[in-house]
PDB file of C-alpha atoms in Angstrom:
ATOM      1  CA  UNK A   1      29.658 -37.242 -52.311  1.00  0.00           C
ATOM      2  CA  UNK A   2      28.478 -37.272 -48.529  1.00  0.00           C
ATOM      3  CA  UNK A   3      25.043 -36.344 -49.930  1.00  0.00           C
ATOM      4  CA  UNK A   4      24.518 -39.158 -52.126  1.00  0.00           C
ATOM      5  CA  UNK A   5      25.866 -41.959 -49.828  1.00  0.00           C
ATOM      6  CA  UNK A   6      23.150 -40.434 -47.886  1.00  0.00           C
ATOM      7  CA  UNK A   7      20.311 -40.526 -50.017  1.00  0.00           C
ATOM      8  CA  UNK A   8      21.561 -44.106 -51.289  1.00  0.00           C
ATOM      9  CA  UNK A   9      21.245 -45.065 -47.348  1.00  0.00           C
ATOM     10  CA  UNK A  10      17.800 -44.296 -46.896  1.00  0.00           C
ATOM     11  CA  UNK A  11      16.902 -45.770 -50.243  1.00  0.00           C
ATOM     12  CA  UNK A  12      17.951 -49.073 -49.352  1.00  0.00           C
ATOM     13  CA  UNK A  13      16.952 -48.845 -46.161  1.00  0.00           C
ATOM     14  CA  UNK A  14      13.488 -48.486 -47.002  1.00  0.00           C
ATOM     15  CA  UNK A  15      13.890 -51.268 -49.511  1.00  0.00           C
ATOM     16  CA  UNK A  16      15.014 -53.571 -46.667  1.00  0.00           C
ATOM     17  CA  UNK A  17      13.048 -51.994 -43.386  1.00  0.00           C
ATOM     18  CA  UNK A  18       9.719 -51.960 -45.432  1.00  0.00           C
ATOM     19  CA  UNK A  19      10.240 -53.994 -48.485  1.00  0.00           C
ATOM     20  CA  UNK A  20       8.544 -53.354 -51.990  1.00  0.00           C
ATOM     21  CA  UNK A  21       5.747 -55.696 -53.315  1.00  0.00           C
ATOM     22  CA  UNK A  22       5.803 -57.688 -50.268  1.00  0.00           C
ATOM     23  CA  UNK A  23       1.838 -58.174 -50.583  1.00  0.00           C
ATOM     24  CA  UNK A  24       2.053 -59.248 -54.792  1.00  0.00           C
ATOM     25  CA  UNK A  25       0.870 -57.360 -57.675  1.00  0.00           C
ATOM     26  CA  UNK A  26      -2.615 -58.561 -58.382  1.00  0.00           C
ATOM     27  CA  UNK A  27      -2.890 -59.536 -62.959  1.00  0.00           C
ATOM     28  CA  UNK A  28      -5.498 -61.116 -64.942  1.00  0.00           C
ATOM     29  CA  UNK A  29      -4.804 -63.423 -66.842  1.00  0.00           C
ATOM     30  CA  UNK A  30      -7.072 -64.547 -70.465  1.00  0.00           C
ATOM     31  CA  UNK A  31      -9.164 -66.714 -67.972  1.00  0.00           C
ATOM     32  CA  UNK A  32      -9.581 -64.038 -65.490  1.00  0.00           C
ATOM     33  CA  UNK A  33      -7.541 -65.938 -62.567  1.00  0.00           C
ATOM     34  CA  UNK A  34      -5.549 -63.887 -60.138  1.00  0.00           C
ATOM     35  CA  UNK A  35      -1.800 -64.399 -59.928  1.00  0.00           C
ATOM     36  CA  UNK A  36       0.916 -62.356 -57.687  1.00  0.00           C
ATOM     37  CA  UNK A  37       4.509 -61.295 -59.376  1.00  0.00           C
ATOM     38  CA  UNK A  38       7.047 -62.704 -57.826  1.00  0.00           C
ATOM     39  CA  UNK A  39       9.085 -60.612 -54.607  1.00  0.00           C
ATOM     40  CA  UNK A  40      11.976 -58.949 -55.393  1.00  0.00           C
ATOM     41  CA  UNK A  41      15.024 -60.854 -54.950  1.00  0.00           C
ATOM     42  CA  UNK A  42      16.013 -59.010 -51.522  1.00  0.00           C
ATOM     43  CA  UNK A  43      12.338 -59.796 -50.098  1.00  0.00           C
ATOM     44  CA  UNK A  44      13.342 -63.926 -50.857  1.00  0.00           C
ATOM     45  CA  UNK A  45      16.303 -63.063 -48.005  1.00  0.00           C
ATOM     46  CA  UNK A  46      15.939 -64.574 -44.515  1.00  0.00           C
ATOM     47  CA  UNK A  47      14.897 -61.545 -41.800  1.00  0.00           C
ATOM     48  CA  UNK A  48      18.161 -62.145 -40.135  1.00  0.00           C
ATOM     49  CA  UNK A  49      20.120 -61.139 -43.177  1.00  0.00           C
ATOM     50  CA  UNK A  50      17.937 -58.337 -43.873  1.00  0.00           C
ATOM     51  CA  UNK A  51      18.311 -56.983 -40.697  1.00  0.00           C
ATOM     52  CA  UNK A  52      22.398 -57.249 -40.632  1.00  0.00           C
ATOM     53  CA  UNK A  53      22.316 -55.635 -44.570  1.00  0.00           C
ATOM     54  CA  UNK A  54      20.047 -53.006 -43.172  1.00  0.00           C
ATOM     55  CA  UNK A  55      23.059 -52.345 -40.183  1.00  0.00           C
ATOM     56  CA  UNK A  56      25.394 -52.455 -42.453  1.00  0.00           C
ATOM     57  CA  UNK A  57      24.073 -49.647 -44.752  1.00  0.00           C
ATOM     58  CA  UNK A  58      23.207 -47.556 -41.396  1.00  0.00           C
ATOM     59  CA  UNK A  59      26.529 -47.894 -39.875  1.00  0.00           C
ATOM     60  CA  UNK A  60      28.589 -47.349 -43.619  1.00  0.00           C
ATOM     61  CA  UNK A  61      27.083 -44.174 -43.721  1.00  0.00           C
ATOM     62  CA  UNK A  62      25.724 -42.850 -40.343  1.00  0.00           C
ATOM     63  CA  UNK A  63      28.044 -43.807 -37.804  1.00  0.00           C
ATOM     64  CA  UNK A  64      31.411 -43.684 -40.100  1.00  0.00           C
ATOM     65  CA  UNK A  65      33.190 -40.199 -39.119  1.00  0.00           C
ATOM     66  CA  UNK A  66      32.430 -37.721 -41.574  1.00  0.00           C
ATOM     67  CA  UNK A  67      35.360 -36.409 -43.805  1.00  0.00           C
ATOM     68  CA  UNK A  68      39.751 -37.663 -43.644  1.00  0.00           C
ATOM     69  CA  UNK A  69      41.004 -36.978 -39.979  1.00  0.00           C
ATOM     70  CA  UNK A  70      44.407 -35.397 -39.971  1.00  0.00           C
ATOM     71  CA  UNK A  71      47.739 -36.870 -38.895  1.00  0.00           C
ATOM     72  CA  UNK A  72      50.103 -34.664 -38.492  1.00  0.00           C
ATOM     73  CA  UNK A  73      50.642 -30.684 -37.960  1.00  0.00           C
ATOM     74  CA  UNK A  74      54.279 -29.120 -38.141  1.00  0.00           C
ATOM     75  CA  UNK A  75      55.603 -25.404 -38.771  1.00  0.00           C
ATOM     76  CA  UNK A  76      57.251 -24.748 -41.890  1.00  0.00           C
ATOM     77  CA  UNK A  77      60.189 -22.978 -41.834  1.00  0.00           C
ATOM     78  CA  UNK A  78      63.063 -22.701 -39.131  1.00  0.00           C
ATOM     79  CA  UNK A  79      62.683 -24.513 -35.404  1.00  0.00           C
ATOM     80  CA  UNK A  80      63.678 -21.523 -34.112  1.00  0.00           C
ATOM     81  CA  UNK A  81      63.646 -17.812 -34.566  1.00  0.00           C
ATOM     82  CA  UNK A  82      65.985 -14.216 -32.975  1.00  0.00           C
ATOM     83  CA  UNK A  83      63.905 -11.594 -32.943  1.00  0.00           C
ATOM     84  CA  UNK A  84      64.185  -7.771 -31.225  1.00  0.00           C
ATOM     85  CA  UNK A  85      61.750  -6.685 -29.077  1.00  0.00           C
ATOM     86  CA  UNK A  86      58.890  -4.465 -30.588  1.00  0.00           C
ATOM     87  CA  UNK A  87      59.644  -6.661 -34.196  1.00  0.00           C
ATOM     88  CA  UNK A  88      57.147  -9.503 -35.665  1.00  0.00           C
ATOM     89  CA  UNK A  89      57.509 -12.834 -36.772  1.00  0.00           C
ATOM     90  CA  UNK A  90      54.539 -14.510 -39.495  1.00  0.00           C
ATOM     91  CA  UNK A  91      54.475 -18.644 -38.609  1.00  0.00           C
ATOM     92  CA  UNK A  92      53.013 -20.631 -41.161  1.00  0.00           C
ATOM     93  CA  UNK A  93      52.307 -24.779 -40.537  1.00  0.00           C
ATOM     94  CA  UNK A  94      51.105 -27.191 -42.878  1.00  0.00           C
ATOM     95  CA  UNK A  95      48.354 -30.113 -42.077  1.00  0.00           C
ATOM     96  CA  UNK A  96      48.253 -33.790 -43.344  1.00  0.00           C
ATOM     97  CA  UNK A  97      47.012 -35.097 -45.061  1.00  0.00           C
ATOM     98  CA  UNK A  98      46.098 -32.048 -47.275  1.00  0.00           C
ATOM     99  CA  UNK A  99      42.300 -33.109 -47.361  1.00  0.00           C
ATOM    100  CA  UNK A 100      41.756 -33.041 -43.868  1.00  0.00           C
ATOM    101  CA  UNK A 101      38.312 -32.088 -43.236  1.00  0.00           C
ATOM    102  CA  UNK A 102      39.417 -29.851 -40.121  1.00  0.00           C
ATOM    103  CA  UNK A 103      42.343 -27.956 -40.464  1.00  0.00           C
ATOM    104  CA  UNK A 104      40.929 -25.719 -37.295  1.00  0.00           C
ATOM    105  CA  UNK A 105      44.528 -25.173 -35.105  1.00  0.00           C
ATOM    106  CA  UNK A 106      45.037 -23.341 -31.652  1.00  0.00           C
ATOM    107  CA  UNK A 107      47.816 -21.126 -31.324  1.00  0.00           C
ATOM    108  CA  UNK A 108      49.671 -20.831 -27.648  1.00  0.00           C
ATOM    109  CA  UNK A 109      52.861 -18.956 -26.380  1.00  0.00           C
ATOM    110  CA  UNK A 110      54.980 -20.677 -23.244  1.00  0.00           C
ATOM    111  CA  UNK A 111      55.634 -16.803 -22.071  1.00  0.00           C
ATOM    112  CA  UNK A 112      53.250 -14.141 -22.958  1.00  0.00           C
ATOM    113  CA  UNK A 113      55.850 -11.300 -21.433  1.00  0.00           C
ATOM    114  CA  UNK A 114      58.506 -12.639 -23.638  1.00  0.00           C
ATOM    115  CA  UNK A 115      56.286 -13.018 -26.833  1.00  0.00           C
ATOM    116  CA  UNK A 116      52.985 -13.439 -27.456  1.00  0.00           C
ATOM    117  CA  UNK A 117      50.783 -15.340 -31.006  1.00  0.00           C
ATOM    118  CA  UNK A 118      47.505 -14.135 -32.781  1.00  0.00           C
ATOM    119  CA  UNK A 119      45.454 -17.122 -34.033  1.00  0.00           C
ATOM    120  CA  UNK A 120      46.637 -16.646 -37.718  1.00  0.00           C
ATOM    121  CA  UNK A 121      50.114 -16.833 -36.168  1.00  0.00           C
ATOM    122  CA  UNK A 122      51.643 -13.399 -36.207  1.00  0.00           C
ATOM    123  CA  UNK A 123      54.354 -13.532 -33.154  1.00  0.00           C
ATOM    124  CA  UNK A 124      55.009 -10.097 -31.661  1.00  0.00           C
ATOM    125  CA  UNK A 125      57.809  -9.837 -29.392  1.00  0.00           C
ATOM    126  CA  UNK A 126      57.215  -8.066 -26.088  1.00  0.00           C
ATOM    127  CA  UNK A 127      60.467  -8.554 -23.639  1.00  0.00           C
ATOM    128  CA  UNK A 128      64.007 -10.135 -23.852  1.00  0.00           C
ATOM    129  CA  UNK A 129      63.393 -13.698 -23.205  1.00  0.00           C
ATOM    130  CA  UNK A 130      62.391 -17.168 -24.942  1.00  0.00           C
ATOM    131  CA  UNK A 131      59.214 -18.367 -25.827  1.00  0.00           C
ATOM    132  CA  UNK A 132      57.853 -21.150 -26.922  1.00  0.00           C
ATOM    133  CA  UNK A 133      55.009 -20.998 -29.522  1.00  0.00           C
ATOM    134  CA  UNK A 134      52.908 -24.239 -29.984  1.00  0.00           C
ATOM    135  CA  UNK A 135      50.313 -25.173 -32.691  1.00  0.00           C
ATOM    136  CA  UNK A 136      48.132 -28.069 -31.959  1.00  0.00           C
ATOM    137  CA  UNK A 137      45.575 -29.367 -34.714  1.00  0.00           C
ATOM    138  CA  UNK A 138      42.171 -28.819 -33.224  1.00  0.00           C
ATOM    139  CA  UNK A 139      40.868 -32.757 -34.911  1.00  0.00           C
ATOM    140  CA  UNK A 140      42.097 -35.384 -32.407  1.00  0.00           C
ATOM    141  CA  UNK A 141      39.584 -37.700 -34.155  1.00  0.00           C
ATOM    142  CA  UNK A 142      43.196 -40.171 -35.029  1.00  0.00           C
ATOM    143  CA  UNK A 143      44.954 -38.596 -32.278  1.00  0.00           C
ATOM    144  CA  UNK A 144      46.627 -35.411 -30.680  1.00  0.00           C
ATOM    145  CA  UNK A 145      49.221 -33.369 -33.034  1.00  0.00           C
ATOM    146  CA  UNK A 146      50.828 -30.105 -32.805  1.00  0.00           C
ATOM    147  CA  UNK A 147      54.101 -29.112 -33.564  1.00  0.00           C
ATOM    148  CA  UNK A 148      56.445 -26.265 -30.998  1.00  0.00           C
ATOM    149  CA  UNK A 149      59.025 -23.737 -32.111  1.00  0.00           C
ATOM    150  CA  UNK A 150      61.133 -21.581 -30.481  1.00  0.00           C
ATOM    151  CA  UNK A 151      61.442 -17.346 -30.083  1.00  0.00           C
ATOM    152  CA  UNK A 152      64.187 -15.796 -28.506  1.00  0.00           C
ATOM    153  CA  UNK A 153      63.582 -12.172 -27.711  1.00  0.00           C
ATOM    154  CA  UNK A 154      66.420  -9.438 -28.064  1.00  0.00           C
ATOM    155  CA  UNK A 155      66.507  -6.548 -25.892  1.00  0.00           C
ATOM    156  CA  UNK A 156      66.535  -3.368 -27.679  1.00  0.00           C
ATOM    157  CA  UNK A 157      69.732  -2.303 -28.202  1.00  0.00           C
ATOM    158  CA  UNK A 158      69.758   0.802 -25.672  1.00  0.00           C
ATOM    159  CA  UNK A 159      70.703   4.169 -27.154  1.00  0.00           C
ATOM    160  CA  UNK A 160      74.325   5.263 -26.182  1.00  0.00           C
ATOM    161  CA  UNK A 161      74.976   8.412 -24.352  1.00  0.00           C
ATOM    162  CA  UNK A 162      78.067  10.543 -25.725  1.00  0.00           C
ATOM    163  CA  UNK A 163      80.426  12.971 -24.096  1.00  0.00           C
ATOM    164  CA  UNK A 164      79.678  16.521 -24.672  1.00  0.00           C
ATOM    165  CA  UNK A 165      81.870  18.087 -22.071  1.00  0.00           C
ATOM    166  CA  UNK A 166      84.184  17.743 -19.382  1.00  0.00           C
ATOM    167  CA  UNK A 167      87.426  19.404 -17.298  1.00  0.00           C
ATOM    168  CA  UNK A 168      90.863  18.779 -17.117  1.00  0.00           C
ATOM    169  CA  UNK A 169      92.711  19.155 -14.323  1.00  0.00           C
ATOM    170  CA  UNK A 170      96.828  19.397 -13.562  1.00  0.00           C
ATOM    171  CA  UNK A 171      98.527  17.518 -10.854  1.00  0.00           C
ATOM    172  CA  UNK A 172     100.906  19.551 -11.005  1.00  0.00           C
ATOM    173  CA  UNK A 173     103.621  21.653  -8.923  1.00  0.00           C
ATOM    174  CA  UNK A 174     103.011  25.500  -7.547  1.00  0.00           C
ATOM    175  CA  UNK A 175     104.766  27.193 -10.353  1.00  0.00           C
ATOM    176  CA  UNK A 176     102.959  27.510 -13.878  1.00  0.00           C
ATOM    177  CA  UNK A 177     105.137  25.657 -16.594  1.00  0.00           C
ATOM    178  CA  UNK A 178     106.636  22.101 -16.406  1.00  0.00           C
ATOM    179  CA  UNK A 179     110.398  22.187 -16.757  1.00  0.00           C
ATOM    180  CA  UNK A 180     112.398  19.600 -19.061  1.00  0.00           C
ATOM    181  CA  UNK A 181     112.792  15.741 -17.974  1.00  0.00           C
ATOM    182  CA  UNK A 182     109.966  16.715 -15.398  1.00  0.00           C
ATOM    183  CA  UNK A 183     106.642  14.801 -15.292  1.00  0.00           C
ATOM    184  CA  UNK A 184     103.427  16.084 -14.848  1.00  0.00           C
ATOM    185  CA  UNK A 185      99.553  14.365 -14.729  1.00  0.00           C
ATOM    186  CA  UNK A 186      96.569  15.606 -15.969  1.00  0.00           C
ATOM    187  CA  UNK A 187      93.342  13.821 -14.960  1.00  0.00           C
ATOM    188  CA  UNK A 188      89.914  14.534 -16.718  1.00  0.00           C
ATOM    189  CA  UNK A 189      86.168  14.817 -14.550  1.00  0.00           C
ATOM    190  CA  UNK A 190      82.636  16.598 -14.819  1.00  0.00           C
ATOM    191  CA  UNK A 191      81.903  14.525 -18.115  1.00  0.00           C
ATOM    192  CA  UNK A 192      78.380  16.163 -19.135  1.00  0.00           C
ATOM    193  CA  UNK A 193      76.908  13.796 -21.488  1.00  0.00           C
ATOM    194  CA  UNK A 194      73.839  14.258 -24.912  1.00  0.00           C
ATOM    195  CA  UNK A 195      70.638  14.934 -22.730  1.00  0.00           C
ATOM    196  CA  UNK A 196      72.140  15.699 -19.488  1.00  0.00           C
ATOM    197  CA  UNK A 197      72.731  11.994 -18.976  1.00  0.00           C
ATOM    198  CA  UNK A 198      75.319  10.236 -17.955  1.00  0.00           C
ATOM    199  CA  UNK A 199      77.942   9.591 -20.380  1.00  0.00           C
ATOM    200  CA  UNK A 200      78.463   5.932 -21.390  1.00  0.00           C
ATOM    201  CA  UNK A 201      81.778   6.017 -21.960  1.00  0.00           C
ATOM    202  CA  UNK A 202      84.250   8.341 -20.130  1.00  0.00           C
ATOM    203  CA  UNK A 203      87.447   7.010 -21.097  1.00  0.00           C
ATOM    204  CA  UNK A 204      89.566   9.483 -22.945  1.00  0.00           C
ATOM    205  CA  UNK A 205      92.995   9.572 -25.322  1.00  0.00           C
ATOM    206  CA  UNK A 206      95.406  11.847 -24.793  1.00  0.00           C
ATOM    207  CA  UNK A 207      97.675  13.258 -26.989  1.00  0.00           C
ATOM    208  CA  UNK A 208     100.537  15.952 -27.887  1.00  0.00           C
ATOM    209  CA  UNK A 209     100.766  18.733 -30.166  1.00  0.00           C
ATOM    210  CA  UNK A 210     104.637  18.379 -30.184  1.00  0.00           C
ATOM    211  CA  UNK A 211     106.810  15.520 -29.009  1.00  0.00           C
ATOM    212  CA  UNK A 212     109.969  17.244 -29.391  1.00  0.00           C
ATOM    213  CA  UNK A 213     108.732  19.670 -26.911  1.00  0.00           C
ATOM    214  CA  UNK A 214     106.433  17.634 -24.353  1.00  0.00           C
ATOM    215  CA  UNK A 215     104.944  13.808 -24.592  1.00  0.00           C
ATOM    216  CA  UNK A 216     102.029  12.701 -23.001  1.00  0.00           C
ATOM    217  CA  UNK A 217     101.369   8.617 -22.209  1.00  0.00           C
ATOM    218  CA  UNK A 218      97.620   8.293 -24.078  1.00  0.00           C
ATOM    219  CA  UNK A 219      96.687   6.348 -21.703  1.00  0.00           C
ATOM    220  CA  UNK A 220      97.004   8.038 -18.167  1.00  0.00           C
ATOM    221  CA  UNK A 221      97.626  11.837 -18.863  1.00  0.00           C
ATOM    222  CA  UNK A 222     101.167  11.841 -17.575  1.00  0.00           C
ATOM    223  CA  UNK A 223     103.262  14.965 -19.432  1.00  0.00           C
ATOM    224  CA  UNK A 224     106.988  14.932 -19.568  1.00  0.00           C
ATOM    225  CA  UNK A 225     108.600  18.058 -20.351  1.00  0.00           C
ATOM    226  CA  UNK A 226     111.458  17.483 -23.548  1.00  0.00           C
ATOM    227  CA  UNK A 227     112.436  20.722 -24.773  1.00  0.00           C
ATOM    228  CA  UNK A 228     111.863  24.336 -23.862  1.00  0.00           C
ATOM    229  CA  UNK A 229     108.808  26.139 -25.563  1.00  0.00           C
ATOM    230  CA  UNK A 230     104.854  25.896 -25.469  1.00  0.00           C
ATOM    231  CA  UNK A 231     103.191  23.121 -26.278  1.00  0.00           C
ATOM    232  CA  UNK A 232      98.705  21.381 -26.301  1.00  0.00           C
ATOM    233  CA  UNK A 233      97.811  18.825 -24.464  1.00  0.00           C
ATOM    234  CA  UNK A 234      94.724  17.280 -25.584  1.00  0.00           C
ATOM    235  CA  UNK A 235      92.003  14.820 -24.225  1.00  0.00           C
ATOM    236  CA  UNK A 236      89.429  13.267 -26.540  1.00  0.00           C
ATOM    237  CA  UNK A 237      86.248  11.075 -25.787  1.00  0.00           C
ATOM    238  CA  UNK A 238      86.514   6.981 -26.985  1.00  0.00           C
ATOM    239  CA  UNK A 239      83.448   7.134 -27.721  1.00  0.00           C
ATOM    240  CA  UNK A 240      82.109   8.437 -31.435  1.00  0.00           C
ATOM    241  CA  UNK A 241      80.840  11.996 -30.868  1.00  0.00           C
ATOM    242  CA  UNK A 242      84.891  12.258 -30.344  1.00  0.00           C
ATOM    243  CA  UNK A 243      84.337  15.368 -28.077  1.00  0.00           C
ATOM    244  CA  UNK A 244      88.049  16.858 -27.343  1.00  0.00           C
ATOM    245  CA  UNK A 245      89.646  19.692 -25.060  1.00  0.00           C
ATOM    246  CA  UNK A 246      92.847  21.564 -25.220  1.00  0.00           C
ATOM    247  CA  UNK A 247      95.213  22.670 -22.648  1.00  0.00           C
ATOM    248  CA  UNK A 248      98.519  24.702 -23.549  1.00  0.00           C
ATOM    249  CA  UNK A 249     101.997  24.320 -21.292  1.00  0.00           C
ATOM    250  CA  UNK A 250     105.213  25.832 -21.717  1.00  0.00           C
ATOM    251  CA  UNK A 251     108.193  23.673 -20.709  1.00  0.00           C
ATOM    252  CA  UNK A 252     110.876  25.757 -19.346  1.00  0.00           C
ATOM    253  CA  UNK A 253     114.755  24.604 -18.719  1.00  0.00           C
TER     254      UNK A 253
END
């Protein structure tokens, strides 16, 4: 289409800039006179209209912007996206109007340490955070568009460390064996933990083997002695490798 507006341009702009026939066309007639053949119509037309037809034409064609400008840019999809770190995101946008002769966009993040774009719009997350990513149409021909969503980074969830060991220890009087109605405390400590780390969690739940005998508050470790005989005391790990230990007391009269 843009090629024949073209070549209809500089047809009738060489009709009107140099005219055709302006000088006649020479015939003989039966009695050998000379005549000319009349202009064509568009030579009969006074200079100054010539010259604004032969504008006109130039202009139409020449100085008219070549192809639809667009008007508007916007993501499709959600305004706003939760993502982990280390994960992707694919953004997609649409242009209008959908013949747009450039549909050329630039793709920018607010926070490249938070998350950063490619220029076909693959978001990568890098670090817990928000981001803003922002398409803008490169055609400002009719004006500046672009369209902004919003990434919020996750941290990555951090990998918890479990008990695999620890003591027990009695507060408890010189002789060996708790007697009945008497209370006793047993504390835990040295918590070893998967890796040699640090345990996350040290809390523990404590528990009896017999209540009749000996009962223990979960809670704090404190042992009262019930009835006479032997009884375990045991500690286990809240956490869910559920690493226990066992200590046994007798309860004497």
């Amino acid at each position: 289409m843009k090629t024949m507006k073209k070549l209809l341009c500089v047809f009738l702009s060489a009709l009107l800039l140099f005219g055709v026939g302006t000088m006649g066309t020479i015939t003989a007639g039966a009695a050998s006179t000379a005549g000319y053949v009349p202009n064509p119509w568009w030579q009969n037309l006074s200079p100054g209209f010539q010259t604004f037809l032969y504008i006109f034409c130039f202009g139409w064609i020449w100085m008219k912007p070549l192809g639809i400008p667009v008007k508007g840019i916007s993501f499709n999809g959600a305004s706003a996206y939760t993502i982990s770190v280390g994960k992707q995101e694919q953004l997609s946008w649409t242009i209008t109007p959908d013949d747009a002769k450039n549909k050329n966009v630039t793709l920018t993040t607010s926070n490249s340490s938070v998350a950063t774009v490619s220029s076909s719009g693959l978001v990568k997350a890098v670090g817990a955070g928000t981001a803003y990513i922002t398409v803008k149409a490169n055609d400002t021909s009719a004006g500046s568009f672009s369209d902004t969503v919003t990434v919020c980074v996750q941290g990555a969830a951090s990998t918890p460390v479990y008990v695999t060991g620890f003591d027990i220890y009695l507060d408890s009087p010189s002789y060996g064996a708790i007697r009945v109605n008497e209370t006793w405390r047993f504390t835990t400590g040295n918590f070893k933990g998967t890796g040699g780390q640090t345990p996350t969690n040290t809390s523990v739940t404590w528990s009896s083997s017999n209540l009749n005998i000996a009962t223990v508050d979960a809670n704090t470790g404190y042992v009262t002695g019930k009835y006479a005989g032997t009884v375990d005391i045991t500690a286990t790990a809240n956490d869910a490798n559920h690493y226990s230990k066992t200590v046994t007391i007798k309860v004497n009269w």
